[in-house]
DNA sequence: CAGAGCTTGTGCACAAAGTCACAAGGCCGG
DNA sequence: CCGGCCTTGTGACTTTGTGCACAAGCTCTG
């Protein structure tokens, strides 16, 4: 396989996990071949886009036939780097942190929970699903034991930057931030942000601007 | 300026809530004026982009001075349609659903919890934070009582489409889907998707591809 | 009241992403 | 084993988003 793969566009990267999810589903249904058209339908995108996206991974399709589900699945996992599990450390044992820790969707898809840590002494020692909340001081140790680890920030926004710094110091190189705050990290650390209220506000925007005549908002 | 406001680009819409969050913070600190430069720094983007984004809302800045925080805050809320609260109905009282229902970040930012419903008889009647889980059959009633409502899908992927259909039938016009599945809704319904595992996979990709020399992952 | 000093608002050029349309090429039936 | 049928892979083009650079315009000082 050509190792020097073209750089994959960000927009494509963001879609790959979706394709992966669909391929897993198809494989589970014992479907062994899929066309870009079908894949596009399942992913809710354009067929040409699917083909272009997949072509960044290499030439894995067969003209006139489609893509071999198992083979594509393998290549996709390879590309995404999810051939092995990535343990996750959740920082913050509040409502969100506990939910994320319990959320089966993580471990099911290759992201087992390594630990939950919290700065609040009162929370340390309490149970969260299968694990017990550990003190922040255990962070470095946990990270070392499971490297490579993904850090998940589930704290109030005010301490998000502090937590991020501690994660980086502990050796975490990928961080998913759920706190509503901007955090900055060194260049070589991967960082993504998910802000739940922000998503609702985006919905609110489109709802308020959708076809002013039919809005349910402000009924007489 | 022109009342029939130009259509606001999607990329800009996605950034507005972030500006809103920052403006709220600034207002809380009794800061009454902010420059595009400062705002850009706080939002982690380019200053020119901030000015262009804000200019879509109208001409609210003062050259040589900057933007009046309170006034911009008001206009921003207006633009986003968050001048009033948007009640939220969470469907699914599993781990994720319960967490979202308890998550203070929603109600704090104008999205109070109207109800939690679940199809599982065993969960109906149990407490989730301040509310009690209600049966799916109450959905239409809840929606009618709080219109307009945002529906949040926090169920397994397998039933996401079914739930979406029920939400639409009950009169919900905006849906936030946390289930790992594609759901389709009529044109006039706003829909957004958040897939937590998907975010981790994106991180995994960038981690696997970041500067091969420094990867902690064991790549040959 | 003029001029210096900022900061906005925007035209323009460029980059990224998305779409279309079609040639290339594998598969199968006759 | 050849010709028709399919579906991929991709070049060309369109649309959307980004960033620079600078004129416009407000404020304050002398």
PDB file of C-alpha atoms in Angstrom, chain A residues 59-220:
ATOM      1  CA  UNK A  59      -7.956   2.475  -4.156  1.00  0.00           C
ATOM      2  CA  UNK A  60     -10.034  -0.087  -2.359  1.00  0.00           C
ATOM      3  CA  UNK A  61     -13.077  -0.350  -4.612  1.00  0.00           C
ATOM      4  CA  UNK A  62     -13.771  -2.505  -7.628  1.00  0.00           C
ATOM      5  CA  UNK A  63     -15.334  -0.831 -10.652  1.00  0.00           C
ATOM      6  CA  UNK A  64     -18.657  -2.285 -11.591  1.00  0.00           C
ATOM      7  CA  UNK A  65     -18.946  -3.957  -8.186  1.00  0.00           C
ATOM      8  CA  UNK A  66     -18.398  -1.630  -5.253  1.00  0.00           C
ATOM      9  CA  UNK A  67     -16.394  -1.945  -2.059  1.00  0.00           C
ATOM     10  CA  UNK A  68     -15.703  -5.116  -0.112  1.00  0.00           C
ATOM     11  CA  UNK A  69     -17.144  -4.357   3.306  1.00  0.00           C
ATOM     12  CA  UNK A  70     -14.645  -6.331   5.377  1.00  0.00           C
ATOM     13  CA  UNK A  71     -11.624  -5.070   3.514  1.00  0.00           C
ATOM     14  CA  UNK A  72     -12.803  -1.464   3.625  1.00  0.00           C
ATOM     15  CA  UNK A  73     -13.594  -1.868   7.294  1.00  0.00           C
ATOM     16  CA  UNK A  74     -10.058  -3.005   7.934  1.00  0.00           C
ATOM     17  CA  UNK A  75      -8.549  -0.142   5.966  1.00  0.00           C
ATOM     18  CA  UNK A  76     -10.840   2.353   7.631  1.00  0.00           C
ATOM     19  CA  UNK A  77      -9.839   1.189  11.108  1.00  0.00           C
ATOM     20  CA  UNK A  78      -6.241   1.390  10.048  1.00  0.00           C
ATOM     21  CA  UNK A  79      -6.666   4.927   8.760  1.00  0.00           C
ATOM     22  CA  UNK A  80      -8.480   6.086  11.863  1.00  0.00           C
ATOM     23  CA  UNK A  81      -5.965   4.436  14.140  1.00  0.00           C
ATOM     24  CA  UNK A  82      -8.602   2.435  15.951  1.00  0.00           C
ATOM     25  CA  UNK A  83      -7.113  -0.991  15.399  1.00  0.00           C
ATOM     26  CA  UNK A  84      -6.383  -1.077  19.103  1.00  0.00           C
ATOM     27  CA  UNK A  85      -8.382   0.352  21.992  1.00  0.00           C
ATOM     28  CA  UNK A  86      -7.712   3.880  23.224  1.00  0.00           C
ATOM     29  CA  UNK A  87      -8.289   4.095  26.968  1.00  0.00           C
ATOM     30  CA  UNK A  88     -10.034   7.237  28.175  1.00  0.00           C
ATOM     31  CA  UNK A  89      -9.497   9.195  31.375  1.00  0.00           C
ATOM     32  CA  UNK A  90     -12.423  11.348  32.412  1.00  0.00           C
ATOM     33  CA  UNK A  91     -11.587  14.400  34.527  1.00  0.00           C
ATOM     34  CA  UNK A  92     -14.520  15.638  36.554  1.00  0.00           C
ATOM     35  CA  UNK A  93     -17.073  13.435  38.296  1.00  0.00           C
ATOM     36  CA  UNK A  94     -20.019  15.791  38.077  1.00  0.00           C
ATOM     37  CA  UNK A  95     -23.163  14.881  36.185  1.00  0.00           C
ATOM     38  CA  UNK A  96     -21.544  15.035  32.808  1.00  0.00           C
ATOM     39  CA  UNK A  97     -18.382  13.245  33.853  1.00  0.00           C
ATOM     40  CA  UNK A  98     -20.302  10.404  35.464  1.00  0.00           C
ATOM     41  CA  UNK A  99     -22.511  10.044  32.419  1.00  0.00           C
ATOM     42  CA  UNK A 100     -19.593   9.930  30.047  1.00  0.00           C
ATOM     43  CA  UNK A 101     -17.901   7.391  32.279  1.00  0.00           C
ATOM     44  CA  UNK A 102     -20.989   5.190  32.251  1.00  0.00           C
ATOM     45  CA  UNK A 103     -21.791   5.724  28.608  1.00  0.00           C
ATOM     46  CA  UNK A 104     -21.584   2.330  26.973  1.00  0.00           C
ATOM     47  CA  UNK A 105     -21.105   3.918  23.564  1.00  0.00           C
ATOM     48  CA  UNK A 106     -17.493   4.661  24.413  1.00  0.00           C
ATOM     49  CA  UNK A 107     -16.252   1.238  25.447  1.00  0.00           C
ATOM     50  CA  UNK A 108     -18.365  -0.441  22.770  1.00  0.00           C
ATOM     51  CA  UNK A 109     -16.530   1.475  20.126  1.00  0.00           C
ATOM     52  CA  UNK A 110     -13.011   0.968  21.316  1.00  0.00           C
ATOM     53  CA  UNK A 111     -12.623   3.586  24.015  1.00  0.00           C
ATOM     54  CA  UNK A 112     -12.625   1.769  27.387  1.00  0.00           C
ATOM     55  CA  UNK A 113     -12.666   3.822  30.564  1.00  0.00           C
ATOM     56  CA  UNK A 114      -9.279   3.851  32.278  1.00  0.00           C
ATOM     57  CA  UNK A 115     -10.276   6.038  35.212  1.00  0.00           C
ATOM     58  CA  UNK A 116     -12.321   8.936  36.498  1.00  0.00           C
ATOM     59  CA  UNK A 117     -10.490  11.587  38.500  1.00  0.00           C
ATOM     60  CA  UNK A 118     -11.760  14.637  40.342  1.00  0.00           C
ATOM     61  CA  UNK A 119     -10.196  17.449  42.337  1.00  0.00           C
ATOM     62  CA  UNK A 120     -13.024  17.438  44.868  1.00  0.00           C
ATOM     63  CA  UNK A 121     -12.048  15.348  47.904  1.00  0.00           C
ATOM     64  CA  UNK A 122     -15.700  14.692  48.608  1.00  0.00           C
ATOM     65  CA  UNK A 123     -16.131  12.896  45.312  1.00  0.00           C
ATOM     66  CA  UNK A 124     -12.949  10.843  45.525  1.00  0.00           C
ATOM     67  CA  UNK A 125     -13.748   7.287  46.511  1.00  0.00           C
ATOM     68  CA  UNK A 126     -17.335   7.351  45.306  1.00  0.00           C
ATOM     69  CA  UNK A 127     -18.359   4.811  42.681  1.00  0.00           C
ATOM     70  CA  UNK A 128     -19.026   5.623  39.050  1.00  0.00           C
ATOM     71  CA  UNK A 129     -20.145   2.566  37.156  1.00  0.00           C
ATOM     72  CA  UNK A 130     -17.356  -0.005  37.431  1.00  0.00           C
ATOM     73  CA  UNK A 131     -14.716   2.339  38.753  1.00  0.00           C
ATOM     74  CA  UNK A 132     -14.031   4.477  41.791  1.00  0.00           C
ATOM     75  CA  UNK A 133     -13.281   8.177  41.490  1.00  0.00           C
ATOM     76  CA  UNK A 134      -9.602   8.830  42.090  1.00  0.00           C
ATOM     77  CA  UNK A 135      -7.845  12.022  43.153  1.00  0.00           C
ATOM     78  CA  UNK A 136      -6.235  14.333  40.618  1.00  0.00           C
ATOM     79  CA  UNK A 137      -2.875  13.386  42.055  1.00  0.00           C
ATOM     80  CA  UNK A 138      -3.318   9.910  40.560  1.00  0.00           C
ATOM     81  CA  UNK A 139      -3.580  11.333  37.057  1.00  0.00           C
ATOM     82  CA  UNK A 140       0.036  10.928  36.011  1.00  0.00           C
ATOM     83  CA  UNK A 141       0.101   7.388  37.300  1.00  0.00           C
ATOM     84  CA  UNK A 142      -3.090   6.429  35.464  1.00  0.00           C
ATOM     85  CA  UNK A 143      -1.813   7.925  32.238  1.00  0.00           C
ATOM     86  CA  UNK A 144       1.499   6.102  32.492  1.00  0.00           C
ATOM     87  CA  UNK A 145      -0.251   2.823  33.115  1.00  0.00           C
ATOM     88  CA  UNK A 146      -2.452   3.075  30.021  1.00  0.00           C
ATOM     89  CA  UNK A 147      -0.497   5.136  27.502  1.00  0.00           C
ATOM     90  CA  UNK A 148      -1.639   6.212  24.910  1.00  0.00           C
ATOM     91  CA  UNK A 149      -4.657   7.747  26.624  1.00  0.00           C
ATOM     92  CA  UNK A 150      -7.313  10.248  25.583  1.00  0.00           C
ATOM     93  CA  UNK A 151      -8.214  12.821  28.218  1.00  0.00           C
ATOM     94  CA  UNK A 152     -11.805  13.980  28.542  1.00  0.00           C
ATOM     95  CA  UNK A 153     -12.480  17.269  30.310  1.00  0.00           C
ATOM     96  CA  UNK A 154     -15.889  17.246  31.997  1.00  0.00           C
ATOM     97  CA  UNK A 155     -15.413  20.047  34.496  1.00  0.00           C
ATOM     98  CA  UNK A 156     -16.852  23.546  34.799  1.00  0.00           C
ATOM     99  CA  UNK A 157     -15.434  25.959  32.242  1.00  0.00           C
ATOM    100  CA  UNK A 158     -13.520  27.918  34.847  1.00  0.00           C
ATOM    101  CA  UNK A 159     -11.010  25.137  35.507  1.00  0.00           C
ATOM    102  CA  UNK A 160     -10.851  23.666  32.015  1.00  0.00           C
ATOM    103  CA  UNK A 161      -7.532  25.277  31.129  1.00  0.00           C
ATOM    104  CA  UNK A 162      -5.996  24.164  34.396  1.00  0.00           C
ATOM    105  CA  UNK A 163      -7.147  20.604  33.812  1.00  0.00           C
ATOM    106  CA  UNK A 164      -5.860  20.659  30.249  1.00  0.00           C
ATOM    107  CA  UNK A 165      -2.454  21.743  31.499  1.00  0.00           C
ATOM    108  CA  UNK A 166      -2.440  18.921  34.013  1.00  0.00           C
ATOM    109  CA  UNK A 167      -3.441  16.395  31.364  1.00  0.00           C
ATOM    110  CA  UNK A 168      -0.642  17.550  29.103  1.00  0.00           C
ATOM    111  CA  UNK A 169       1.824  17.474  31.974  1.00  0.00           C
ATOM    112  CA  UNK A 170       0.732  13.931  32.735  1.00  0.00           C
ATOM    113  CA  UNK A 171       1.546  12.891  29.184  1.00  0.00           C
ATOM    114  CA  UNK A 172      -1.866  12.904  27.520  1.00  0.00           C
ATOM    115  CA  UNK A 173      -1.604  13.819  23.844  1.00  0.00           C
ATOM    116  CA  UNK A 174      -5.271  13.899  22.825  1.00  0.00           C
ATOM    117  CA  UNK A 175      -7.990  15.808  24.637  1.00  0.00           C
ATOM    118  CA  UNK A 176     -11.743  16.035  24.202  1.00  0.00           C
ATOM    119  CA  UNK A 177     -13.109  19.107  25.958  1.00  0.00           C
ATOM    120  CA  UNK A 178     -16.741  19.224  27.067  1.00  0.00           C
ATOM    121  CA  UNK A 179     -16.306  22.326  29.204  1.00  0.00           C
ATOM    122  CA  UNK A 180     -17.722  25.527  27.762  1.00  0.00           C
ATOM    123  CA  UNK A 181     -14.395  27.320  27.594  1.00  0.00           C
ATOM    124  CA  UNK A 182     -11.518  27.762  25.202  1.00  0.00           C
ATOM    125  CA  UNK A 183      -8.453  25.805  26.192  1.00  0.00           C
ATOM    126  CA  UNK A 184      -5.107  26.042  24.496  1.00  0.00           C
ATOM    127  CA  UNK A 185      -2.539  23.288  24.347  1.00  0.00           C
ATOM    128  CA  UNK A 186       0.863  22.786  22.746  1.00  0.00           C
ATOM    129  CA  UNK A 187       0.980  22.256  18.961  1.00  0.00           C
ATOM    130  CA  UNK A 188       1.571  18.525  19.140  1.00  0.00           C
ATOM    131  CA  UNK A 189      -1.490  17.805  21.273  1.00  0.00           C
ATOM    132  CA  UNK A 190      -4.757  16.970  19.508  1.00  0.00           C
ATOM    133  CA  UNK A 191      -7.721  18.848  20.873  1.00  0.00           C
ATOM    134  CA  UNK A 192     -11.399  18.807  20.069  1.00  0.00           C
ATOM    135  CA  UNK A 193     -14.292  20.567  21.697  1.00  0.00           C
ATOM    136  CA  UNK A 194     -17.910  19.611  22.198  1.00  0.00           C
ATOM    137  CA  UNK A 195     -20.228  22.176  23.741  1.00  0.00           C
ATOM    138  CA  UNK A 196     -23.697  20.805  24.259  1.00  0.00           C
ATOM    139  CA  UNK A 197     -25.465  24.113  24.925  1.00  0.00           C
ATOM    140  CA  UNK A 198     -23.784  25.553  21.868  1.00  0.00           C
ATOM    141  CA  UNK A 199     -25.446  22.925  19.710  1.00  0.00           C
ATOM    142  CA  UNK A 200     -28.818  23.869  21.116  1.00  0.00           C
ATOM    143  CA  UNK A 201     -28.139  27.506  20.318  1.00  0.00           C
ATOM    144  CA  UNK A 202     -27.300  26.660  16.737  1.00  0.00           C
ATOM    145  CA  UNK A 203     -30.607  24.815  16.528  1.00  0.00           C
ATOM    146  CA  UNK A 204     -32.304  27.833  18.000  1.00  0.00           C
ATOM    147  CA  UNK A 205     -30.805  30.008  15.311  1.00  0.00           C
ATOM    148  CA  UNK A 206     -32.011  27.902  12.427  1.00  0.00           C
ATOM    149  CA  UNK A 207     -35.364  27.488  14.074  1.00  0.00           C
ATOM    150  CA  UNK A 208     -35.797  31.241  14.480  1.00  0.00           C
ATOM    151  CA  UNK A 209     -34.755  31.886  10.912  1.00  0.00           C
ATOM    152  CA  UNK A 210     -36.573  29.050   9.246  1.00  0.00           C
ATOM    153  CA  UNK A 211     -39.265  30.280   6.931  1.00  0.00           C
ATOM    154  CA  UNK A 212     -40.616  33.098   9.150  1.00  0.00           C
ATOM    155  CA  UNK A 213     -44.187  32.308   8.131  1.00  0.00           C
ATOM    156  CA  UNK A 214     -44.241  28.809   9.601  1.00  0.00           C
ATOM    157  CA  UNK A 215     -42.364  29.403  12.835  1.00  0.00           C
ATOM    158  CA  UNK A 216     -44.173  28.014  15.849  1.00  0.00           C
ATOM    159  CA  UNK A 217     -42.351  30.585  17.945  1.00  0.00           C
ATOM    160  CA  UNK A 218     -44.516  33.438  19.202  1.00  0.00           C
ATOM    161  CA  UNK A 219     -47.906  31.993  18.503  1.00  0.00           C
ATOM    162  CA  UNK A 220     -50.747  34.545  18.613  1.00  0.00           C
TER     163      UNK A 220
END
